[in-house]
Coordinates of C-alpha atoms and ligand atoms in Angstrom, one line a residue:
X148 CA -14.4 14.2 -13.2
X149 CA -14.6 14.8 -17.1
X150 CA -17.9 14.3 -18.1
X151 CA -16.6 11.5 -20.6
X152 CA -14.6 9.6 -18.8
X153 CA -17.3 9.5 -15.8
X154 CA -19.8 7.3 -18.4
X155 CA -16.7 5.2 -19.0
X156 CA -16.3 4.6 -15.2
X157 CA -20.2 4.4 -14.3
X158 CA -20.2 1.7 -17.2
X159 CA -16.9 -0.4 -15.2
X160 CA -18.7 -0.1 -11.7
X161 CA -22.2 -1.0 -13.1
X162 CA -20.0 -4.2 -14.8
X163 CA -18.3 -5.0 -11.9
X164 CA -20.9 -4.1 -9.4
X165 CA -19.9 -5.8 -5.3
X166 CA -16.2 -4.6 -5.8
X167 CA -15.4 -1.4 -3.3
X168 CA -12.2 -1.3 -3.5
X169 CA -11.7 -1.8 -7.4
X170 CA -14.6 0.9 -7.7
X171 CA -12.7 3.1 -5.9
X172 CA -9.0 2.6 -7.7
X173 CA -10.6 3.5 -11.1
X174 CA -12.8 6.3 -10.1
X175 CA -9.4 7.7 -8.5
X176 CA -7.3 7.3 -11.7
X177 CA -10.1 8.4 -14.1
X178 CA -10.2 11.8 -12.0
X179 CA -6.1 12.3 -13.1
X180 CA -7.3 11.5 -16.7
X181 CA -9.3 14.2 -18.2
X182 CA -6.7 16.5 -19.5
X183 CA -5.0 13.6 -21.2
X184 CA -7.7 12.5 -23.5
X185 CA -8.6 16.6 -24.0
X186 CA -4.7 15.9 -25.8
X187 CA -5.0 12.7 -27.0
X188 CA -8.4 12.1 -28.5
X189 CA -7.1 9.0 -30.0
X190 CA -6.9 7.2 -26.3
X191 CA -11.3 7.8 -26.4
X192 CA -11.4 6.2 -30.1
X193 CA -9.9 3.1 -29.3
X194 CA -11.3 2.6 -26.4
X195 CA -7.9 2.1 -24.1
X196 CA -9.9 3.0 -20.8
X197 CA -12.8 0.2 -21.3
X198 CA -9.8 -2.1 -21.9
X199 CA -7.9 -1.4 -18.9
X200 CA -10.3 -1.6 -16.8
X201 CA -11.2 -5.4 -18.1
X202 CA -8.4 -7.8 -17.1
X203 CA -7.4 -9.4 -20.2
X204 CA -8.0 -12.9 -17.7
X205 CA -9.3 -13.4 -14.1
X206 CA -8.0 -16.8 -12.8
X207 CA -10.6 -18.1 -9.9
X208 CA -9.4 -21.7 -8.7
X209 CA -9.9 -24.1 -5.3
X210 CA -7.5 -24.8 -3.0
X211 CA -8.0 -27.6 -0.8
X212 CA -5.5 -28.7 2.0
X213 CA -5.1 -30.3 5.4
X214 CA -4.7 -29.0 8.3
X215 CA -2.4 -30.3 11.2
X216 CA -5.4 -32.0 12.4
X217 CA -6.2 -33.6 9.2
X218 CA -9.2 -31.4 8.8
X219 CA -10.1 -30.9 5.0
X220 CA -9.7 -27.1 4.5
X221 CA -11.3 -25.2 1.6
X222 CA -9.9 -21.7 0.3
X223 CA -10.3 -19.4 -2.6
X224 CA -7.3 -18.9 -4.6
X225 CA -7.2 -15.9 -7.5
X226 CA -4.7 -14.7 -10.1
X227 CA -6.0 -11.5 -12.3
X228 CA -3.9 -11.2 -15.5
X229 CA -4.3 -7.3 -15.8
X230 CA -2.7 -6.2 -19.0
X231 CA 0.2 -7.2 -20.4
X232 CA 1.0 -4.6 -22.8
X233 CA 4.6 -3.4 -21.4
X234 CA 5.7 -6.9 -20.5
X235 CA 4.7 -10.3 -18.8
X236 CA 2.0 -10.5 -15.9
X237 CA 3.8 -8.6 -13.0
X238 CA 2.6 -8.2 -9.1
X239 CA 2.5 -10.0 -5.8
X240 CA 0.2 -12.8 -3.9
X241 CA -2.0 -11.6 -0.9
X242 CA -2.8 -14.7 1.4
X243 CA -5.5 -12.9 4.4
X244 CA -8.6 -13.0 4.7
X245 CA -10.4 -10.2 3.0
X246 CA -9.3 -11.2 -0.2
X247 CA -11.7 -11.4 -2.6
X248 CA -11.8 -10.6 -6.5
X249 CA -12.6 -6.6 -5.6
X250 CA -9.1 -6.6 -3.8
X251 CA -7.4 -8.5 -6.3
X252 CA -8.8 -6.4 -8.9
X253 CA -8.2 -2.9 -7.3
X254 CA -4.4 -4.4 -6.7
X255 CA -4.0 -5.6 -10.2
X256 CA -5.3 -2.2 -11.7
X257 CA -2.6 0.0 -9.5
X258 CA 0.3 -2.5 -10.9
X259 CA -0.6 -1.7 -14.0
X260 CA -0.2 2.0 -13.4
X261 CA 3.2 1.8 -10.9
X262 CA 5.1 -1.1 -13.4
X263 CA 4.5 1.9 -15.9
X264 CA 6.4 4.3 -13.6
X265 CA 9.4 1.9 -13.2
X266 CA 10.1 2.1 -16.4
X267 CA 11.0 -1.5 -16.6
X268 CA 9.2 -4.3 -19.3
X269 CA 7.1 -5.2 -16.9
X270 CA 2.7 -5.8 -17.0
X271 CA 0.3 -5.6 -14.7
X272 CA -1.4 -8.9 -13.0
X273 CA -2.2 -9.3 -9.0
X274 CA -3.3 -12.5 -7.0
X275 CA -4.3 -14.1 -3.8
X276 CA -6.2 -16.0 -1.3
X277 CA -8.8 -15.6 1.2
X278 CA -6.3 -18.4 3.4
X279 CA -4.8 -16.6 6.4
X280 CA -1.6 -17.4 7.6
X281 CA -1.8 -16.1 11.0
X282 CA -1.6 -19.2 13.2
X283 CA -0.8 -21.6 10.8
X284 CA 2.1 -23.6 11.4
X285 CA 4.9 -23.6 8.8
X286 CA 3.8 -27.5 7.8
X287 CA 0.4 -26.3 6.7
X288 CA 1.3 -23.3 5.4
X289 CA 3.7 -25.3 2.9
X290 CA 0.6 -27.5 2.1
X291 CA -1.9 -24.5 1.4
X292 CA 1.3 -23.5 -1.1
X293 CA 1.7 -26.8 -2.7
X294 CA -2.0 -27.0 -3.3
X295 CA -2.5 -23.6 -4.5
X296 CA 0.5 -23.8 -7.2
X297 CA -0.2 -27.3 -8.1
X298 CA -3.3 -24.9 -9.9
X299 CA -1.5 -21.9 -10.3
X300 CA 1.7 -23.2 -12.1
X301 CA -0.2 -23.7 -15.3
X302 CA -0.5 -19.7 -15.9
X303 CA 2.8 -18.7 -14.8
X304 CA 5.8 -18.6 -16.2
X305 CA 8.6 -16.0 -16.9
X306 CA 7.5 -14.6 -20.1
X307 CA 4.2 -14.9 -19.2
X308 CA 3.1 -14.1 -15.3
X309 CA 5.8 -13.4 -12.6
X310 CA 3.9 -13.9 -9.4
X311 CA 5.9 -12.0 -6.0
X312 CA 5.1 -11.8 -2.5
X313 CA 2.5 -9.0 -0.6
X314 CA 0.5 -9.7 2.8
X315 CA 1.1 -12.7 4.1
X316 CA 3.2 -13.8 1.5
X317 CA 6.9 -13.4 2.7
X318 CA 10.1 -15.5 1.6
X319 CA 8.7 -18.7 3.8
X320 CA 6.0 -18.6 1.0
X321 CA 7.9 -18.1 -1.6
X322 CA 10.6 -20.9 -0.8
X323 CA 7.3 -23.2 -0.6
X324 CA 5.2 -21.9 -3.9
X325 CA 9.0 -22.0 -6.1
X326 CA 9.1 -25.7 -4.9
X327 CA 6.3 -26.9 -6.0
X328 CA 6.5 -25.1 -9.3
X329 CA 10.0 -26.8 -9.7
X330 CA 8.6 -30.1 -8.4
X331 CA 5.3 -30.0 -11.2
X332 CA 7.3 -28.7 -14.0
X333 CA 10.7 -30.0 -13.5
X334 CA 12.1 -26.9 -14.5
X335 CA 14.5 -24.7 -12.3
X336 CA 12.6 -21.6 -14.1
X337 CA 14.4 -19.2 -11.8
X338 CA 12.9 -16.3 -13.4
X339 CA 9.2 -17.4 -12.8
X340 CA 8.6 -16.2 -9.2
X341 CA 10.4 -13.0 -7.4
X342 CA 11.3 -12.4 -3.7
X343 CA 13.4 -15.5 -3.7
X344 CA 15.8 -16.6 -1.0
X345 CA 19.4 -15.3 -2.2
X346 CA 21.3 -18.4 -2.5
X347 CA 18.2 -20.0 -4.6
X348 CA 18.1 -17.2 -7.6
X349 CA 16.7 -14.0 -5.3
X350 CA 18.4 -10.6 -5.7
X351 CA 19.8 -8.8 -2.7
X352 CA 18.0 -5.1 -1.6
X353 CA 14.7 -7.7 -3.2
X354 CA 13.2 -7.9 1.0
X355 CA 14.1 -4.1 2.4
X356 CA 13.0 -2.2 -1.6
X357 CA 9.4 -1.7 -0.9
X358 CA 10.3 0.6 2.2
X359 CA 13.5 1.8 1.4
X360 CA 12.3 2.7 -2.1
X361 CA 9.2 4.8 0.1
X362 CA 11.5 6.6 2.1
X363 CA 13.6 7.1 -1.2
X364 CA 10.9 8.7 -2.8
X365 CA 9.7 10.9 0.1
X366 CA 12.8 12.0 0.8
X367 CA 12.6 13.1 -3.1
X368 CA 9.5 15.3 -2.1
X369 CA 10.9 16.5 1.2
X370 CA 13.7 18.1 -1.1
X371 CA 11.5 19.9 -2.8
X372 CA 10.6 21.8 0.0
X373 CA 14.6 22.5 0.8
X374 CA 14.6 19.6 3.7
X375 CA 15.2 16.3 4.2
X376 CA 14.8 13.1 6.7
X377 CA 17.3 14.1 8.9
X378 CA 15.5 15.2 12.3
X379 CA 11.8 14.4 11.1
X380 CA 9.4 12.7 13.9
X381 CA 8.2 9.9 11.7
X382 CA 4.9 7.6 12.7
X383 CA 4.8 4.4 10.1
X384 CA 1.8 2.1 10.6
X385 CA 1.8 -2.1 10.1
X386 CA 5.2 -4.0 11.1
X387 CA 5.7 -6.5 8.3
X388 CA 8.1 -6.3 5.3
X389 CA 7.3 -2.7 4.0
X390 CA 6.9 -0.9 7.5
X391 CA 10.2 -2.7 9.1
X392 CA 12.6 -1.3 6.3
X393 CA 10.9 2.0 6.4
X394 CA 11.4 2.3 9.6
X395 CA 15.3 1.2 8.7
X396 CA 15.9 3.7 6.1
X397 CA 14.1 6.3 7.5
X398 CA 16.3 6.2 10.4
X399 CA 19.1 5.5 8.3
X400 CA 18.6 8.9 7.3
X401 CA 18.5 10.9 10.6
X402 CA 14.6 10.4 11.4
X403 CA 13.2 9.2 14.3
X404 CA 10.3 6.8 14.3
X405 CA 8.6 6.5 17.2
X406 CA 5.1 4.3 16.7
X407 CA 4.5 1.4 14.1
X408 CA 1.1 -0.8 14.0
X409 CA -0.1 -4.2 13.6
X410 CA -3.9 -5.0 13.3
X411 CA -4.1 -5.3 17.0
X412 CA -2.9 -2.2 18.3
X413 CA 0.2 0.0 18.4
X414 CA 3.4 0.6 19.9
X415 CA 5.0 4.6 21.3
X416 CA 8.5 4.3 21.1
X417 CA 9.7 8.0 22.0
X418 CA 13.6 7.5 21.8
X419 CA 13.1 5.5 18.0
X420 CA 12.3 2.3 17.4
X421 CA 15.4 -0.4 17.6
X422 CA 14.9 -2.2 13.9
X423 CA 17.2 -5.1 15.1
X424 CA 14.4 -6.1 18.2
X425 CA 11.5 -5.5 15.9
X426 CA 13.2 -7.7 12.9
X427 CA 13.9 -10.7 15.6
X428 CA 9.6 -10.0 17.4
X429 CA 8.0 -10.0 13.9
X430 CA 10.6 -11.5 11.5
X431 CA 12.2 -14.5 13.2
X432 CA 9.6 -14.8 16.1
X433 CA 6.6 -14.4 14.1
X434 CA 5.1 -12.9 17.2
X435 CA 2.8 -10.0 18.0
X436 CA 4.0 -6.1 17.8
X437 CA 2.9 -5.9 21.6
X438 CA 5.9 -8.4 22.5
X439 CA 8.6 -5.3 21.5
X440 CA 6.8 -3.7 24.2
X441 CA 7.1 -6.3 26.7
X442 CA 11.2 -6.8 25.5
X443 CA 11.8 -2.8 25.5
X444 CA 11.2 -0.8 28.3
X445 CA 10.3 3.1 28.0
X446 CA 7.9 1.4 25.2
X447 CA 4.0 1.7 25.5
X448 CA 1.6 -0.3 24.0
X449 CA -1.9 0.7 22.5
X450 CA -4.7 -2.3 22.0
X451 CA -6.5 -0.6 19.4
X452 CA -6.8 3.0 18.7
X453 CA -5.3 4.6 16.0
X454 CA -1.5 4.9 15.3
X455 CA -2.5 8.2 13.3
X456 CA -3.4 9.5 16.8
X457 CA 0.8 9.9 17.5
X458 CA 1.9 13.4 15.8
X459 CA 4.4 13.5 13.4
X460 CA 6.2 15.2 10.7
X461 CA 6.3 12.0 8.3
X462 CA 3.2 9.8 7.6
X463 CA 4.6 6.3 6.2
X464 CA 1.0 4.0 5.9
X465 CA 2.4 0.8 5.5
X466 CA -0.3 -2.0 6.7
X467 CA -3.4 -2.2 4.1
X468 CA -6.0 -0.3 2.0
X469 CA -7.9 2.2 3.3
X470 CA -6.4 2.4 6.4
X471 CA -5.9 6.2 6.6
X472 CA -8.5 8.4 6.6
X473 CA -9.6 11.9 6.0
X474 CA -10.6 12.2 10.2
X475 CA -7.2 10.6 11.1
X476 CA -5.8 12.8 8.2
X477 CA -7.6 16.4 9.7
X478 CA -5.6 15.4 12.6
X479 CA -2.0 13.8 11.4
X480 CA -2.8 17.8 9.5
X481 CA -3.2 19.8 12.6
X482 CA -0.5 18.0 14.7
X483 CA 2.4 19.4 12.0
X484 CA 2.4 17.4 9.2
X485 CA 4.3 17.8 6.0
X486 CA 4.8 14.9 4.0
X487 CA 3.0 11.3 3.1
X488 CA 4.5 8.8 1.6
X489 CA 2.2 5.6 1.2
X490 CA 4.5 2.2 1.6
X491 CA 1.0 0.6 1.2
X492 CA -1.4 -0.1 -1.6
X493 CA -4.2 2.9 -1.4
X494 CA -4.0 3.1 2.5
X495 CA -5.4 6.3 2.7
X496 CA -8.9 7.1 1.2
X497 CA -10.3 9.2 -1.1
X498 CA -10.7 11.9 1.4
X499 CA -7.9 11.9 3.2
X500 CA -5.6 12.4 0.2
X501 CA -8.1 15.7 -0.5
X502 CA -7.2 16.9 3.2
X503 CA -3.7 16.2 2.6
X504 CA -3.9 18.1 -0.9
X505 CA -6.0 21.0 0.9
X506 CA -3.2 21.7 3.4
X507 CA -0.6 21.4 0.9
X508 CA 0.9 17.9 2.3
X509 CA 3.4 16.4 0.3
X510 CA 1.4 13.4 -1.0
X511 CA 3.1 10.8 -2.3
X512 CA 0.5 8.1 -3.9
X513 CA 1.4 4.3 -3.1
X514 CA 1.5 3.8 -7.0
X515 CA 4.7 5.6 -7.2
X516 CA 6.3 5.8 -3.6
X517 CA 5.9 1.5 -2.8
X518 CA 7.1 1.1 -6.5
X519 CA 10.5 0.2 -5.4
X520 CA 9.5 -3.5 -4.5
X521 CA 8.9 -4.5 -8.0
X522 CA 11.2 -3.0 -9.4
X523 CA 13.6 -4.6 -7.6
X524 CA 11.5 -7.8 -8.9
X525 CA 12.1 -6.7 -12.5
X526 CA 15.9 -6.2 -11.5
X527 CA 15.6 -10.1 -10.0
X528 CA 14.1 -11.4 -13.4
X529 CA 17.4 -9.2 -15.2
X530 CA 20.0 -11.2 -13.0
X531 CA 17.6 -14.6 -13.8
X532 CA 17.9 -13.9 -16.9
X533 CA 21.4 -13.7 -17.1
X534 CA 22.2 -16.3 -14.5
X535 CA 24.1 -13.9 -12.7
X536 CA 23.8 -12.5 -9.1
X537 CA 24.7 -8.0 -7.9
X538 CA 26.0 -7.0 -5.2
X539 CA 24.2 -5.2 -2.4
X540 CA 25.5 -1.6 -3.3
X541 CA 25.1 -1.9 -7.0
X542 CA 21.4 -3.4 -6.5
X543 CA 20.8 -0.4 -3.8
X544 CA 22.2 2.2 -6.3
X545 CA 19.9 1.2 -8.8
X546 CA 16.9 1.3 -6.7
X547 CA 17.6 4.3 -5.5
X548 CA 17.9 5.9 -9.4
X549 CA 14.9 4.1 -10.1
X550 CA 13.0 5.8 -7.5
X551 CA 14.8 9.4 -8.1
X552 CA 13.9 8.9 -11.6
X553 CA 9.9 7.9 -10.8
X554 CA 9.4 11.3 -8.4
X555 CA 11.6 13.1 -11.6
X556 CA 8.8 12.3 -13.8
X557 CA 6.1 12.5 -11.4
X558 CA 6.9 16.0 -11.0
X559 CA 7.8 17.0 -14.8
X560 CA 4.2 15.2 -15.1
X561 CA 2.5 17.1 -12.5
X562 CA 4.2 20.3 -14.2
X563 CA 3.3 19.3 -17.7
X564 CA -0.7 19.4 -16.8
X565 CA -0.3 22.2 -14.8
X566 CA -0.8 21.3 -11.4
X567 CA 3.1 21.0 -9.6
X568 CA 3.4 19.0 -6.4
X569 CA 0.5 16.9 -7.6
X570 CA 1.7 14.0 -7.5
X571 CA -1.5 11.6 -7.6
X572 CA -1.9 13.7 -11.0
X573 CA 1.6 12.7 -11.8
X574 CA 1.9 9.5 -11.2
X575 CA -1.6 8.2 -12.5
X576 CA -0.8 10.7 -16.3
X577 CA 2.6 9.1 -16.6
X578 CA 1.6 5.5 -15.8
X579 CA -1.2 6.0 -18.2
X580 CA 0.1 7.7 -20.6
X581 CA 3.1 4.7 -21.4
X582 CA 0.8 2.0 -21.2
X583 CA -2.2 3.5 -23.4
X584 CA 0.4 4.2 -26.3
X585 CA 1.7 0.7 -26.2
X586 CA -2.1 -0.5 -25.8
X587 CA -2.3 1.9 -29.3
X588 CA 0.6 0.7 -31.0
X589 CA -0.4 -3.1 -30.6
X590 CA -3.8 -2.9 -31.8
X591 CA -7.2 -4.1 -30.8
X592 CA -6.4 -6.9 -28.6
Ligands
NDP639 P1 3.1 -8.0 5.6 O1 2.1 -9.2 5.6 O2 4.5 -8.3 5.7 O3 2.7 -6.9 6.7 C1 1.4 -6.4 6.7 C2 1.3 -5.5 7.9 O4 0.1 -4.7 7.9 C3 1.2 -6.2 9.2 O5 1.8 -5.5 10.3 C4 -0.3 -6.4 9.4 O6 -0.7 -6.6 10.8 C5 -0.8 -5.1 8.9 N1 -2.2 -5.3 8.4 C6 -2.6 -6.1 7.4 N2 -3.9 -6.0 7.2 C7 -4.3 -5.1 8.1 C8 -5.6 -4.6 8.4 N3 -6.7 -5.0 7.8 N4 -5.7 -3.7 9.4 C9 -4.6 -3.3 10.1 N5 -3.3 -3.7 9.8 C10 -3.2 -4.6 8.9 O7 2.8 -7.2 4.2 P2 3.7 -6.2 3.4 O8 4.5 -5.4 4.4 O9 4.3 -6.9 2.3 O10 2.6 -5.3 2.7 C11 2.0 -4.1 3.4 C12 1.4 -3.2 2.3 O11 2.4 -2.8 1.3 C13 0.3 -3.8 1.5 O12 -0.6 -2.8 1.2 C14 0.9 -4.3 0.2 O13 0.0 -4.4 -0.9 C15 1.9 -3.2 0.0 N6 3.1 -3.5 -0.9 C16 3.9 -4.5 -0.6 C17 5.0 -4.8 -1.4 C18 6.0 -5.8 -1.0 O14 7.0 -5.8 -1.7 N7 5.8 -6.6 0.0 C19 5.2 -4.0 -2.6 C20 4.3 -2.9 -2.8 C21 3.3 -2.7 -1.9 P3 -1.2 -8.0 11.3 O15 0.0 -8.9 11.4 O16 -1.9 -7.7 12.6 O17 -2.2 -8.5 10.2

């Protein structure tokens, strides 16, 4: 890392000190960064690294419900307002419990960086709760909503903070948090929350555009190499909302996915998985991955273990941080691969994205490839806006020229600084870049 920048980053992990997985999200941007600030000394003067890396506000509040029981229950609830420089507050709720502030903090300093990429007026703000869903039933999950926005209400709003769904925080949420915020300010502010049911202000493409838009942009990268989906062996870990319409498109396209994860274990499905069974076991029955096992036959199951063990051609991580890395990467490596393209938020570490680099893996960082999901958000605040509802196609079609247009400049990027195919250098340059020369323009604030 430049020598400069590395004081800069010892002084944000000394300040934040406790916080892995923030630590590790700025030490990974600030290694992109160097050959910027040797072009653009003006970014050092004023300081626009040391004010990225400090949330302009961190939101910590209580959230006390009931359980079925009538047991008092006692969570942590968290909103980081990361910089709003391009537009209002932008990025999804995580309800699980590992969230704490480093999580938040690592999630609302990638936002920053992928709302960049989009191209769309859109800031960069994450939040969350260490609450876990799993198990609840649907009564006390709306309760641990009501209570949570009956705080959180007060910092939202659609020109300010425009809250969406991640982990654990699917339309059921949603439906529940947008009630309450209706209910407290007795405004239908459709604009105020994304990931919406359609008939109640949502946008259509809004559920599948995390993992199409992945398999959009790999499929970008794959060109680039003179192939395409169409007859890769594709493994895609996690089964909730990204890694089901991965899996979708990617077969869509002519792939075959034949293993998918959930925290427990993971499934082998050699002839491809069947979306329409997995949709009805994780969607609509809220059940474990191992049920599509038991419901499919010529399926096996694995408790445990490591989906990363099942070779394959595409690598679509799809389940949570870290989850990928640079062992299970040696070996994704020696059993063929040749493209990654992270659905997730940083699921593979720092090293594996150095094996995948070192054997000249397409990499394709989370910050661009999962960008898709809100930027079909910022294309649900555009119809809010104007109180008007697209169509499927037209909403698809400008996903798809939203994520074409993110590897485009990922790659002119990546060639500008010298290093094509990079696409971590890409992707962290251009998001940087636009938000630093807005940071410049407004001033010292
Ligand atoms: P869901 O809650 O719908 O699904 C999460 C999946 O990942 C589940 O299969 C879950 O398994 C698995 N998982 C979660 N935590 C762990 C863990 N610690 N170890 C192993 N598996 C785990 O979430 P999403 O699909 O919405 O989010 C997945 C990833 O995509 C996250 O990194 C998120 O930040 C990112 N993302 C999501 C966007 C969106 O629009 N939803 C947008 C951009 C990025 P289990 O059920 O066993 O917990």
């Amino acid at each position: 890392m430049d020598a400069r920048l590395e004081a800069i980053r010892d002084t944000v992990l000394a300040r934040n000190p406790g916080e892995a997985e923030f630590h590790q999200a700025v030490t990974e941007v600030f290694e992109s960064l160097g050959p910027v600030h040797d072009r653009h000394p003006e970014f050092l003067e004023a300081a626009i690294l040391e004010r990225l890396c400090e949330p302009e506000r961190q939101i910590i509040f209580r959230v006390p419900w009931t359980d079925d029981e009538g047991r008092v229950r006692i969570n942590r609830g968290f909103r980081v307002e990361f910089n709003s420089a391009l537009g209002p507050y932008k990025g999804g709720l995580r309800f699980h419990p590992s969230v704490y502030l480093g999580i938040v903090k690592f999630l609302g300093f990638e936002q920053i960086f992928k709302n960049a990429l989009t191209g769309m007026p859109i800031g960069g703000g994450k939040g969350g709760s260490d609450f876990d869903p799993r198990g609840r039933s649907d009564a006390e999950v709306m309760r641990f909503c009501q209570s949570f926005m009956t705080e959180l209400y007060r910092h939202i709003g659609e020109y300010t903070d425009v809250p969406a769904g991640d982990i654990g925080v699917g339309g059921r949420e949603i439906g529940y948090l947008f009630g309450q915020y209706k209910r407290i300010t007795n405004r239908y502010e459709s604009g105020v929350l994304t990931g919406k049911g359609i008939s109640w202000g949502g946008s259509l493409v809004r559920p599948e555009a995390t993992g199409f838009g992945t398999v959009i942009f790999t499929q970008e990268m794959l060109k680039t190499r003179g192939t395409s989906f169409d007859g890769q062996r594709v493994v895609v870990s996690g089964s909730g909302n990204v890694a089901i319409n991965a899996v979708a498109k990617a077969q869509s396209l002519g792939a075959t996915v034949v293993a998918c994860s959930d925290s427990s274990g993971y499934i082998v499905d050699p002839a491809g998985i069947d979306v329409a069974l997995l949709r009805q076991v994780k969607e609509v029955d809220r059940a474990r991955l191992k049920e599509y096992s038991v419901r499919r036959g010529g399926v096996s199951y694995v408790e445990g273990g490591s989906v990363w063990d099942v070779d394959a051609t595409v690598a679509l991580p799809c389940a949570t941080q870290n989850e990928l890395d640079g062992d299970a990467a040696a070996k994704l490596v020696r059993n063929g691969l040749l493209a990654v393209g992270e659905g997730a938020n940083m699921p593979s570490t720092r090293d594996a994205v150095a094996v995948f680099q070192d054997a000249g893996v397409l990499f394709g960082p989370g910050k661009a490839a999962n960008a898709g999901g809100v930027a079909t958000s910022a294309l649900e605040m555009q119809q809010n806006a104007s109180r008007d509802s697209w169509s499927f196609e037209h909403t698809e079609a400008r996903l798809t020229e939203i994520m074409v247009g993110i590897h485009h400049s990922c790659a002119a990027t990546a060639d500008e600084y010298g290093d094509p195919g990079n696409y971590v250098l890409g992707a962290n340059i251009g998001g940087f870049v636009k938000v630093a020369d807005a940071m410049l323009a407004q001033g010292l604030i």
